[in-house]
Amino acid sequence: MTQTEIHGTVEAGYEQVADAFADAFAGRPAMGAGLTVRVDGRRVVHLWGGVADEQRATPWDEHTASVIFSCTKGVMSALIARLVQEGLLDYEQPVARYWPEFAAAGKADVTVAELLAHRAGLSAFRCALTLDQALDWSFATAALAAQEPLWTPGTGYAYHAITHGWLAGELVRRVTGQLPGEYLALIAEPWSDGIWIGLPDAERSRVAQLHASESQQEAGRQLEAAESPWTPRAMTLGDAFPAALVSPHGGFNDPRVQAAQIPGAGGIATADALSAFWSATVAATDGVRVLDDAILAQALIPMSAGEPVFPTDGPWPRWSRGFQLDSAARRYLGEASFGHDGAGGQVAFADRDARVGFAFVTNWMEAGADDRATTIVEALRRSL
């Protein structure tokens, strides 16, 4: 079996992280991936390898970007935390204070914290959306504002797989006048050439072609067979996206989807830029500190855990105010870690104690027993 050639740099002491990254390619000849780890703002691991686009025989290089799926929710949660830090938002205030239309249909008391923690009752649209409707920011946000919740807000949670991005993103727009991608470019200015919500046309050639492995396709089939209709609709919106999230030219491989602002799942980033963004939440990175320690204490209060409103098989993730916390469902470095994973194997997080910023992105999408990122994180834990 031909071994994938790995490129990049590794600081002494982190060799086992590099080994775990190289091992992730075993038996996956069409896979491409990038991994960057920062400690105290300094790059200690910066690696890439494999195939960015098999059809065009394009190798994955240092500047290759990929769709990061729900890792985008972690980025959005950091943007909201920044706005709380700046005094423009308050976690304890009703969403309707900033977005009056949101008060409709019994949602007047839903707080910003509950919205971010998947407790607002809006995990799916009651009416199926077409792709054109999903690409229309005003349509999606207005429909969510008007919608009656699927359960009494605050009494439980269910994963707002894609709607979370529009809900958080409209809060960003209401208090800044900017769509999330514009605000992200401002906050992440040193890395704005490698992290986007809404891909610029000029960067299209840098984006890897996504592949749904058999396990990812099987996960899509199981989703379609779910007992509750709201579970598949949370992921597909009805008619907008395939259950596996990608097809050769559709879903999140579609250039229209990548260009749109879909901040629940549609962010695109290089591993390097994504790692830098997370690093800057806990340590000065390239001269920037995105969040301070005081706001992290507020942002990381646990809010949602255990079995969701619409039952799914455990183990289940844990969330604070938008951030995914360490759990049996997603192991990070420990209790001081916060971030978000994404469909197909993407993982990005920070750790307050170790002052780490971590990002693993891949175009070879797997589900179920995928342990690629977990094994890399375990190697990092040993190295630290």
Coordinates of C-alpha atoms in Angstrom, one line a residue:
M1 CA 0.0 0.0 0.0
T2 CA 1.4 3.4 -1.0
Q3 CA 1.8 5.7 2.0
T4 CA 0.5 9.3 1.6
E5 CA 3.3 11.8 1.6
I6 CA 2.9 14.3 4.5
H7 CA 4.3 17.9 4.2
G8 CA 4.9 20.7 6.7
T9 CA 6.7 21.2 10.0
V10 CA 6.6 19.7 13.5
E11 CA 8.3 21.1 16.5
A12 CA 10.4 18.8 18.6
G13 CA 8.2 17.0 21.2
Y14 CA 5.1 16.8 18.9
E15 CA 6.3 13.9 16.6
Q16 CA 3.6 11.6 17.8
V17 CA 1.0 14.1 16.7
A18 CA 2.5 14.0 13.2
D19 CA 2.5 10.2 13.3
A20 CA -1.2 10.2 14.2
F21 CA -2.0 12.6 11.4
A22 CA -0.1 10.4 8.9
D23 CA -1.9 7.3 10.2
A24 CA -5.3 8.9 9.4
F25 CA -4.6 8.4 5.7
A26 CA -4.2 4.7 5.9
G27 CA -6.6 2.9 3.6
R28 CA -7.9 6.3 2.3
P29 CA -6.1 7.0 -0.9
A30 CA -8.5 9.7 -2.0
M31 CA -8.3 11.6 1.3
G32 CA -6.9 15.1 1.8
A33 CA -6.4 16.9 5.1
G34 CA -4.7 19.6 7.0
L35 CA -3.7 19.9 10.7
T36 CA -2.4 22.9 12.6
V37 CA -1.8 23.2 16.3
R38 CA -0.7 26.3 18.1
V39 CA 0.5 26.6 21.7
D40 CA 0.7 30.1 23.2
G41 CA 0.0 31.4 19.8
R42 CA 3.0 29.6 18.3
R43 CA 2.6 27.0 15.6
V44 CA 4.0 23.7 16.8
V45 CA 2.3 21.4 14.2
H46 CA 1.6 22.5 10.7
L47 CA 0.9 19.6 8.3
W48 CA -1.0 18.7 5.2
G49 CA -1.2 15.8 2.7
G50 CA -3.3 13.8 0.3
V51 CA -5.7 14.9 -2.5
A52 CA -7.7 18.1 -2.7
D53 CA -9.5 17.2 -5.8
E54 CA -9.2 13.6 -7.2
Q55 CA -10.9 14.5 -10.5
R56 CA -8.4 17.2 -11.3
A57 CA -5.5 15.4 -9.6
T58 CA -4.9 18.4 -7.4
P59 CA -2.8 17.7 -4.3
W60 CA -3.7 19.2 -0.9
D61 CA -1.2 22.0 -0.2
E62 CA -0.6 24.5 2.6
H63 CA -3.3 26.8 1.3
T64 CA -6.0 24.3 0.6
A65 CA -9.3 25.2 2.3
S66 CA -12.3 22.9 3.0
V67 CA -15.9 23.2 4.2
I68 CA -15.8 22.9 8.0
F69 CA -19.5 22.1 8.5
S70 CA -20.6 22.6 12.1
C71 CA -17.1 23.8 13.2
T72 CA -18.7 27.1 11.8
K73 CA -21.0 27.1 14.9
G74 CA -18.0 27.3 17.1
V75 CA -16.7 30.3 15.1
M76 CA -20.2 31.9 15.3
S77 CA -20.3 31.4 19.1
A78 CA -16.9 33.1 19.4
L79 CA -18.3 36.1 17.4
I80 CA -21.3 36.3 19.7
A81 CA -19.0 36.1 22.7
R82 CA -17.0 39.0 21.2
L83 CA -20.1 41.1 20.9
V84 CA -21.0 40.3 24.5
Q85 CA -17.5 41.4 25.4
E86 CA -18.0 44.6 23.5
G87 CA -21.3 45.3 25.3
L88 CA -23.5 45.0 22.2
L89 CA -25.2 41.7 23.3
D90 CA -26.0 40.2 26.7
Y91 CA -26.4 36.4 27.2
E92 CA -29.2 36.9 29.7
Q93 CA -31.3 39.2 27.6
P94 CA -34.2 38.1 25.4
V95 CA -33.3 37.7 21.7
A96 CA -36.3 39.9 21.0
R97 CA -34.5 42.9 22.6
Y98 CA -32.2 42.9 19.5
W99 CA -34.5 41.2 17.0
P100 CA -38.1 42.3 17.8
E101 CA -39.7 40.0 15.2
F102 CA -38.3 37.0 17.0
A103 CA -40.9 37.5 19.8
A104 CA -43.6 36.0 17.6
A105 CA -45.3 32.7 18.3
G106 CA -44.3 32.4 22.0
K107 CA -40.6 33.2 21.7
A108 CA -40.6 36.6 23.5
D109 CA -38.7 35.2 26.5
V110 CA -36.0 33.1 24.8
T111 CA -32.6 34.4 25.9
V112 CA -29.5 34.8 23.8
A113 CA -27.9 32.0 26.0
E114 CA -30.8 29.6 25.3
L115 CA -30.7 30.3 21.6
L116 CA -27.0 29.5 21.4
A117 CA -27.5 26.3 23.5
H118 CA -30.0 24.7 21.1
R119 CA -32.9 25.4 23.5
A120 CA -35.0 27.7 21.4
G121 CA -37.2 25.1 19.8
L122 CA -36.2 26.0 16.3
S123 CA -34.0 23.0 15.4
A124 CA -35.8 22.6 12.0
F125 CA -38.2 24.5 9.8
R126 CA -41.8 23.4 10.0
C127 CA -42.1 23.8 6.2
A128 CA -39.5 22.2 4.0
L129 CA -37.1 24.7 2.3
T130 CA -35.8 24.6 -1.2
L131 CA -32.2 25.3 -1.9
D132 CA -33.0 28.7 -3.3
Q133 CA -34.8 29.6 0.0
A134 CA -31.9 28.3 2.1
L135 CA -29.5 30.6 0.1
D136 CA -31.7 33.6 0.8
W137 CA -30.7 35.1 4.2
S138 CA -33.8 37.3 4.6
F139 CA -36.1 34.4 3.8
A140 CA -34.5 32.0 6.3
T141 CA -34.2 34.4 9.2
A142 CA -37.7 35.8 8.7
A143 CA -39.1 32.3 8.6
L144 CA -37.4 31.4 11.9
A145 CA -38.5 34.6 13.6
A146 CA -42.1 33.9 12.6
Q147 CA -42.1 30.2 13.4
E148 CA -43.9 28.5 16.4
P149 CA -41.3 26.5 18.3
L150 CA -41.2 22.7 18.0
W151 CA -41.2 22.5 21.8
T152 CA -41.5 24.9 24.7
P153 CA -38.3 26.9 24.6
G154 CA -36.0 26.4 27.6
T155 CA -37.5 23.0 28.6
G156 CA -35.1 20.9 26.7
Y157 CA -32.7 21.0 23.7
A158 CA -32.3 19.5 20.3
Y159 CA -29.4 20.1 18.0
H160 CA -30.0 23.1 15.7
A161 CA -27.9 21.6 13.0
I162 CA -28.2 24.4 10.4
T163 CA -30.7 26.8 11.8
H164 CA -28.3 27.7 14.6
G165 CA -26.2 29.7 12.2
W166 CA -29.0 31.9 11.0
L167 CA -30.2 32.5 14.5
A168 CA -26.8 33.5 15.8
G169 CA -26.0 35.3 12.5
E170 CA -29.1 37.5 12.6
L171 CA -28.1 38.6 16.1
V172 CA -24.7 39.6 14.6
R173 CA -26.4 41.5 11.8
R174 CA -28.9 43.3 14.1
V175 CA -26.2 44.7 16.4
T176 CA -23.4 45.4 13.9
G177 CA -25.2 46.0 10.6
Q178 CA -22.9 43.3 9.1
L179 CA -23.6 39.8 7.9
P180 CA -21.6 37.2 9.9
G181 CA -19.0 36.7 7.2
E182 CA -18.2 40.5 7.1
Y183 CA -17.9 40.6 10.9
L184 CA -15.7 37.5 10.9
A185 CA -13.4 39.1 8.4
L186 CA -13.1 42.1 10.7
I187 CA -12.4 40.2 13.9
A188 CA -10.1 37.6 12.2
E189 CA -8.3 40.1 10.0
P190 CA -4.8 38.5 10.2
W191 CA -6.3 35.2 8.9
S192 CA -9.0 36.6 6.6
D193 CA -7.3 35.0 3.6
G194 CA -8.0 31.5 5.0
I195 CA -11.4 31.6 6.9
W196 CA -14.7 32.6 5.4
I197 CA -18.5 32.5 5.9
G198 CA -19.4 33.1 2.3
L199 CA -16.6 32.1 0.0
P200 CA -15.2 34.9 -2.3
D201 CA -15.3 33.9 -6.0
A202 CA -11.5 34.5 -6.2
E203 CA -10.9 31.8 -3.7
R204 CA -13.0 29.1 -5.3
S205 CA -10.0 27.2 -6.7
R206 CA -8.5 26.7 -3.2
V207 CA -11.5 24.7 -1.9
A208 CA -11.1 20.9 -1.7
Q209 CA -13.7 18.6 -3.3
L210 CA -15.7 16.8 -0.6
H211 CA -16.3 13.0 -0.8
A212 CA -18.9 11.1 1.2
S213 CA -17.4 7.8 2.2
E214 CA -19.7 4.7 2.6
S215 CA -20.0 5.4 6.3
Q216 CA -21.1 9.0 5.6
Q217 CA -23.7 7.8 3.0
E218 CA -24.9 5.2 5.5
A219 CA -25.3 7.9 8.1
G220 CA -27.5 9.8 5.6
R221 CA -29.6 6.7 5.0
Q222 CA -30.1 6.3 8.8
L223 CA -31.0 9.9 9.1
E224 CA -33.7 9.6 6.5
A225 CA -35.1 6.7 8.5
A226 CA -35.2 8.5 11.8
E227 CA -38.4 8.1 13.9
S228 CA -38.9 11.9 14.3
P229 CA -39.3 13.9 11.0
W230 CA -37.6 16.9 12.7
T231 CA -34.3 15.0 13.0
P232 CA -33.6 14.7 9.2
R233 CA -35.2 18.0 8.5
A234 CA -32.7 19.7 10.9
M235 CA -29.9 18.5 8.7
T236 CA -31.4 18.7 5.2
L237 CA -34.0 21.5 5.7
G238 CA -36.4 19.3 3.7
D239 CA -35.3 19.7 0.1
A240 CA -32.3 21.9 0.3
F241 CA -29.5 19.4 1.1
P242 CA -28.9 15.7 0.5
A243 CA -29.0 13.5 3.7
A244 CA -25.2 12.8 3.3
L245 CA -24.7 16.6 2.9
V246 CA -22.7 16.2 -0.3
S247 CA -22.9 14.7 -3.7
P248 CA -20.3 15.0 -6.4
H249 CA -21.6 18.4 -7.5
G250 CA -24.3 19.2 -5.0
G251 CA -24.9 19.9 -1.4
F252 CA -21.9 21.6 0.2
N253 CA -19.8 20.9 -3.0
D254 CA -22.1 23.3 -4.9
P255 CA -20.4 26.7 -5.5
R256 CA -23.6 28.5 -4.8
V257 CA -23.8 27.0 -1.3
Q258 CA -20.1 27.8 -0.6
A259 CA -20.6 31.4 -1.7
A260 CA -23.7 31.8 0.5
Q261 CA -23.7 32.7 4.2
I262 CA -24.9 29.5 5.9
P263 CA -23.2 30.0 9.3
G264 CA -24.6 26.8 10.9
A265 CA -22.6 24.6 8.5
G266 CA -21.1 26.4 5.5
G267 CA -17.9 28.0 6.8
I268 CA -14.7 27.3 4.8
A269 CA -11.2 27.4 6.2
T270 CA -7.7 26.3 6.0
A271 CA -6.5 24.3 9.0
D272 CA -3.9 27.1 9.7
A273 CA -6.4 30.0 9.7
L274 CA -8.9 28.0 11.8
S275 CA -6.2 27.0 14.3
A276 CA -5.1 30.7 14.6
F277 CA -8.7 31.8 15.2
W278 CA -9.2 29.3 18.0
S279 CA -5.7 30.1 19.4
A280 CA -6.7 33.8 19.6
T281 CA -9.6 32.9 21.9
V282 CA -7.1 31.9 24.6
A283 CA -3.8 33.5 23.8
A284 CA -2.4 36.4 21.8
T285 CA -1.9 35.1 18.2
D286 CA -0.4 37.1 15.5
G287 CA -0.9 40.1 17.7
V288 CA -4.6 39.5 18.2
R289 CA -6.7 38.2 21.2
V290 CA -10.3 37.6 20.1
L291 CA -11.8 36.9 23.6
D292 CA -10.6 37.7 27.1
D293 CA -10.7 35.5 30.1
A294 CA -13.7 37.3 31.7
I295 CA -16.0 36.7 28.7
L296 CA -14.9 33.0 28.5
A297 CA -16.1 32.5 32.0
Q298 CA -19.6 33.6 30.9
A299 CA -19.5 31.9 27.5
L300 CA -18.5 28.5 28.8
I301 CA -21.3 28.0 31.4
P302 CA -22.7 24.5 30.6
M303 CA -26.3 24.7 29.3
S304 CA -27.3 21.5 27.4
A305 CA -26.4 17.8 27.9
G306 CA -28.1 14.4 28.1
E307 CA -30.8 13.1 25.9
P308 CA -32.4 15.6 23.5
V309 CA -36.0 16.4 22.9
F310 CA -36.0 14.2 19.8
P311 CA -34.3 11.0 20.9
T312 CA -31.1 9.9 19.3
D313 CA -28.6 7.3 20.2
G314 CA -26.0 8.5 22.7
P315 CA -23.4 9.4 23.8
W316 CA -24.6 13.0 23.4
P317 CA -22.5 16.1 23.2
R318 CA -22.4 18.9 25.8
W319 CA -22.9 22.6 25.0
S320 CA -22.3 25.8 26.8
R321 CA -23.5 29.1 25.2
G322 CA -22.9 27.8 21.6
F323 CA -19.5 26.1 22.3
Q324 CA -19.2 22.3 22.3
L325 CA -17.6 21.1 25.5
D326 CA -15.5 18.0 26.2
S327 CA -17.7 14.9 26.5
A328 CA -17.9 11.2 25.6
A329 CA -19.3 12.2 22.2
R330 CA -16.4 14.5 21.4
R331 CA -13.2 14.3 23.4
Y332 CA -10.9 17.3 23.5
L333 CA -8.0 17.8 25.8
G334 CA -10.2 18.0 28.9
E335 CA -12.6 20.3 30.9
A336 CA -10.7 23.4 29.9
S337 CA -11.4 22.8 26.2
F338 CA -14.2 24.3 24.0
G339 CA -14.8 24.3 20.3
H340 CA -17.0 22.5 17.8
D341 CA -16.7 19.5 15.5
G342 CA -18.2 19.2 12.1
A343 CA -19.7 16.6 9.8
G344 CA -17.4 14.2 8.2
G345 CA -14.5 14.5 10.7
Q346 CA -13.7 18.2 11.1
V347 CA -12.6 19.2 14.6
A348 CA -11.5 22.7 15.9
F349 CA -11.1 23.8 19.5
A350 CA -9.1 25.8 22.0
D351 CA -8.0 24.9 25.5
R352 CA -7.7 27.5 28.2
D353 CA -5.2 25.7 30.4
A354 CA -2.9 24.4 27.7
R355 CA -3.4 27.6 25.6
V356 CA -3.9 25.5 22.5
G357 CA -5.6 26.3 19.2
F358 CA -6.3 23.1 17.2
A359 CA -7.8 22.5 13.7
F360 CA -8.1 19.3 11.7
V361 CA -10.0 19.6 8.4
T362 CA -10.5 16.9 5.7
N363 CA -12.5 16.4 2.5
W364 CA -12.9 12.7 3.1
M365 CA -16.1 12.6 5.1
E366 CA -16.7 9.7 7.5
A367 CA -19.3 9.1 10.2
G368 CA -19.8 6.5 12.9
A369 CA -16.6 5.1 14.2
D370 CA -14.4 7.7 12.6
D371 CA -11.5 8.2 15.1
R372 CA -9.1 10.2 13.0
A373 CA -9.3 13.5 14.9
T374 CA -9.7 11.7 18.3
T375 CA -6.5 9.8 17.8
I376 CA -4.7 13.0 16.9
V377 CA -6.0 14.8 19.9
E378 CA -5.0 12.0 22.2
A379 CA -1.5 12.2 20.8
L380 CA -1.5 16.0 21.4
R381 CA -2.6 15.3 25.0
R382 CA 0.4 13.0 25.6
S383 CA 2.7 15.5 23.9
L384 CA 1.6 18.3 26.2

